[in-house]
XYZ file of C-alpha atoms in Angstrom:
145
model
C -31.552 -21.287 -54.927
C -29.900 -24.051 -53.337
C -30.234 -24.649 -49.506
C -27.020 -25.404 -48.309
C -25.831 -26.515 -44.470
C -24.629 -24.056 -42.522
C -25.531 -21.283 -45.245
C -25.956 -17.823 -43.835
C -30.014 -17.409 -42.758
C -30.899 -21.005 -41.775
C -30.881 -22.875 -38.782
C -27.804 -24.785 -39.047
C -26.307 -21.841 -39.703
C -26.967 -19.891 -36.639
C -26.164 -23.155 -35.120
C -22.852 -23.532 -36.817
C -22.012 -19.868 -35.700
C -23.563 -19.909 -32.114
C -21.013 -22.780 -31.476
C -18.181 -20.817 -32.701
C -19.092 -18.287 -30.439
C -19.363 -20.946 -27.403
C -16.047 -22.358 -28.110
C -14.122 -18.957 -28.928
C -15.410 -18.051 -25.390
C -14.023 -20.925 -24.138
C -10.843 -20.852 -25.562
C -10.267 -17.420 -24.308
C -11.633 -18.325 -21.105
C -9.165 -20.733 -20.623
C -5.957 -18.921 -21.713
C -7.102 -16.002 -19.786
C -7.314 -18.121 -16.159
C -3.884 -19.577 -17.099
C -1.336 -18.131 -14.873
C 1.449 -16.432 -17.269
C -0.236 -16.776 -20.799
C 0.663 -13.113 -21.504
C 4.266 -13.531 -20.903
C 4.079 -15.050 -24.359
C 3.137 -13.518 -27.478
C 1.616 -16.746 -29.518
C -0.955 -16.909 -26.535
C -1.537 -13.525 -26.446
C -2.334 -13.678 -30.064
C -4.488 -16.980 -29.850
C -6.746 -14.721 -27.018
C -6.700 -11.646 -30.027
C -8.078 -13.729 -32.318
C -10.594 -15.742 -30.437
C -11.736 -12.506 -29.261
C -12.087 -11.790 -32.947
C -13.916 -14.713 -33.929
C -16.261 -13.942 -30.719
C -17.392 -10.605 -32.037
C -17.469 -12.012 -35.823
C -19.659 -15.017 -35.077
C -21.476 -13.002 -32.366
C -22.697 -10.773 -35.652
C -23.396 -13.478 -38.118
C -25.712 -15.461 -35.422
C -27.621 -12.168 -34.702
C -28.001 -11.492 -38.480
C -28.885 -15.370 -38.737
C -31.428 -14.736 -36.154
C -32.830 -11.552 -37.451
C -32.917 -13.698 -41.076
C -34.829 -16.465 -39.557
C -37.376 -14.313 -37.880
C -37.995 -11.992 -41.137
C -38.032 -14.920 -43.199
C -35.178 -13.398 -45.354
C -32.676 -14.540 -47.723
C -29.068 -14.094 -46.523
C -27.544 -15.907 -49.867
C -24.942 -13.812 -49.934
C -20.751 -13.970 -50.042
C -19.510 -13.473 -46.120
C -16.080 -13.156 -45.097
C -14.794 -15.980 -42.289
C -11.750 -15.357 -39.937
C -10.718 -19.392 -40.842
C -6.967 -18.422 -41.280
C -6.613 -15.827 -38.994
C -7.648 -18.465 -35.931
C -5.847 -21.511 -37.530
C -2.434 -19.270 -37.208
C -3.226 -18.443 -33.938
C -4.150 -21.853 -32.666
C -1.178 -23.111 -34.841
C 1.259 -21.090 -33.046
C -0.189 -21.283 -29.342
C 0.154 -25.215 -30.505
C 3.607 -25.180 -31.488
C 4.312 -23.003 -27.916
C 2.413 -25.531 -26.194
C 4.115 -28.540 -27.669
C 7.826 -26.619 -26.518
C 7.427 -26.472 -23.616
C 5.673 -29.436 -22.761
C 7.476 -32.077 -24.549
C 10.661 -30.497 -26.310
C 12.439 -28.369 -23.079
C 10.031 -29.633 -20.386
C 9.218 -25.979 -19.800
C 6.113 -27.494 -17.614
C 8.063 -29.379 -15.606
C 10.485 -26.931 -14.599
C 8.099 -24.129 -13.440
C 5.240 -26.247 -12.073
C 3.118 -22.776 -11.300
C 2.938 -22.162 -15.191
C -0.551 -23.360 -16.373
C 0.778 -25.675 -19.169
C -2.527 -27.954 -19.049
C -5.097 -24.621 -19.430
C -2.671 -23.568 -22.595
C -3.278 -26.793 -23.870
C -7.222 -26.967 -23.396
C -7.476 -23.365 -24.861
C -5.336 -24.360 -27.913
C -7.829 -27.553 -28.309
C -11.137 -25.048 -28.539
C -9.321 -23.008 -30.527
C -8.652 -26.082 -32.877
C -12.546 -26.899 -32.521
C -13.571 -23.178 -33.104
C -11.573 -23.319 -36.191
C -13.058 -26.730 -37.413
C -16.919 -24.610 -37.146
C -15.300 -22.079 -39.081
C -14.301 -24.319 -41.685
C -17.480 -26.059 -42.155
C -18.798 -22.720 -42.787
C -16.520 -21.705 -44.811
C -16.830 -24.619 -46.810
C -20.572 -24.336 -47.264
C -20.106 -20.497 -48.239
C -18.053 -21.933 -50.849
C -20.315 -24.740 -51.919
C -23.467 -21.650 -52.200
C -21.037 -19.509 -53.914
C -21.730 -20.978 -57.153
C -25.459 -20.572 -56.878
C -25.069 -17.049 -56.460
């Protein structure tokens, strides 16, 4: 069996998934301190799906752990949330990008938060580019299986 990076039940594995957690958290974290994010649905559904991704990773480190500590085999197919949270950061990205730099949205109501959207959609971006490393290297094992 081969041992591939970021496979489920090794160590960069549990790392790749502990860092989607960490920047899920702080994607939501930011949108959620932004001051009107839920006015608009694209960032409410960014915070859905990081909250998603959370919870998903959250699970898949744990069982990573519990793998590591048993000294088990976890070579097995998992699911990934990749294209869920690349529509949602897509579409908090196009939001962003409209009112920032197409109907200067920003400018216009200076109490709107436009610089927190725009660090949440960035983790989001980065919490998608774990995902697809491990979804990459699930598809890489997948032969092996």
């Amino acid at each position: 069996m081969k041992d591939v990076v970021g496979s489920p039940g090794t160590w960069s594995g549990m790392a790749l998934r502990l860092s989607q957690c960490v920047s899920a958290g702080a994607s939501m974290g930011a949108m959620a301190t932004a001051y009107g994010f839920s006015n608009y649905t694209a960032f409410c559904y960014l915070i859905a799906s990081m909250a998603l991704q959370l919870l998903w990773s959250f699970g898949l480190a744990c069982l990573d752990i519990y793998s590591l500590k048993t000294k088990r085999d976890l070579h097995n197919p998992v699911l990934v949330t990749a294209i869920l949270s690349f529509a949602a950061a897509s579409a908090s990205a196009g939001v962003t990008i409209l009112f920032e730099r197409d109907v200067h949205f920003c400018r216009m109501y200076p109490q709107l938060s436009c610089g927190r959207y725009a660090l949440s959609v960035v983790l989001a971006f980065i919490t998608w580019s774990f995902i697809a490393t491990s979804a990459v290297s699930m598809f890489w094992l997948l032969p092996s299986l």
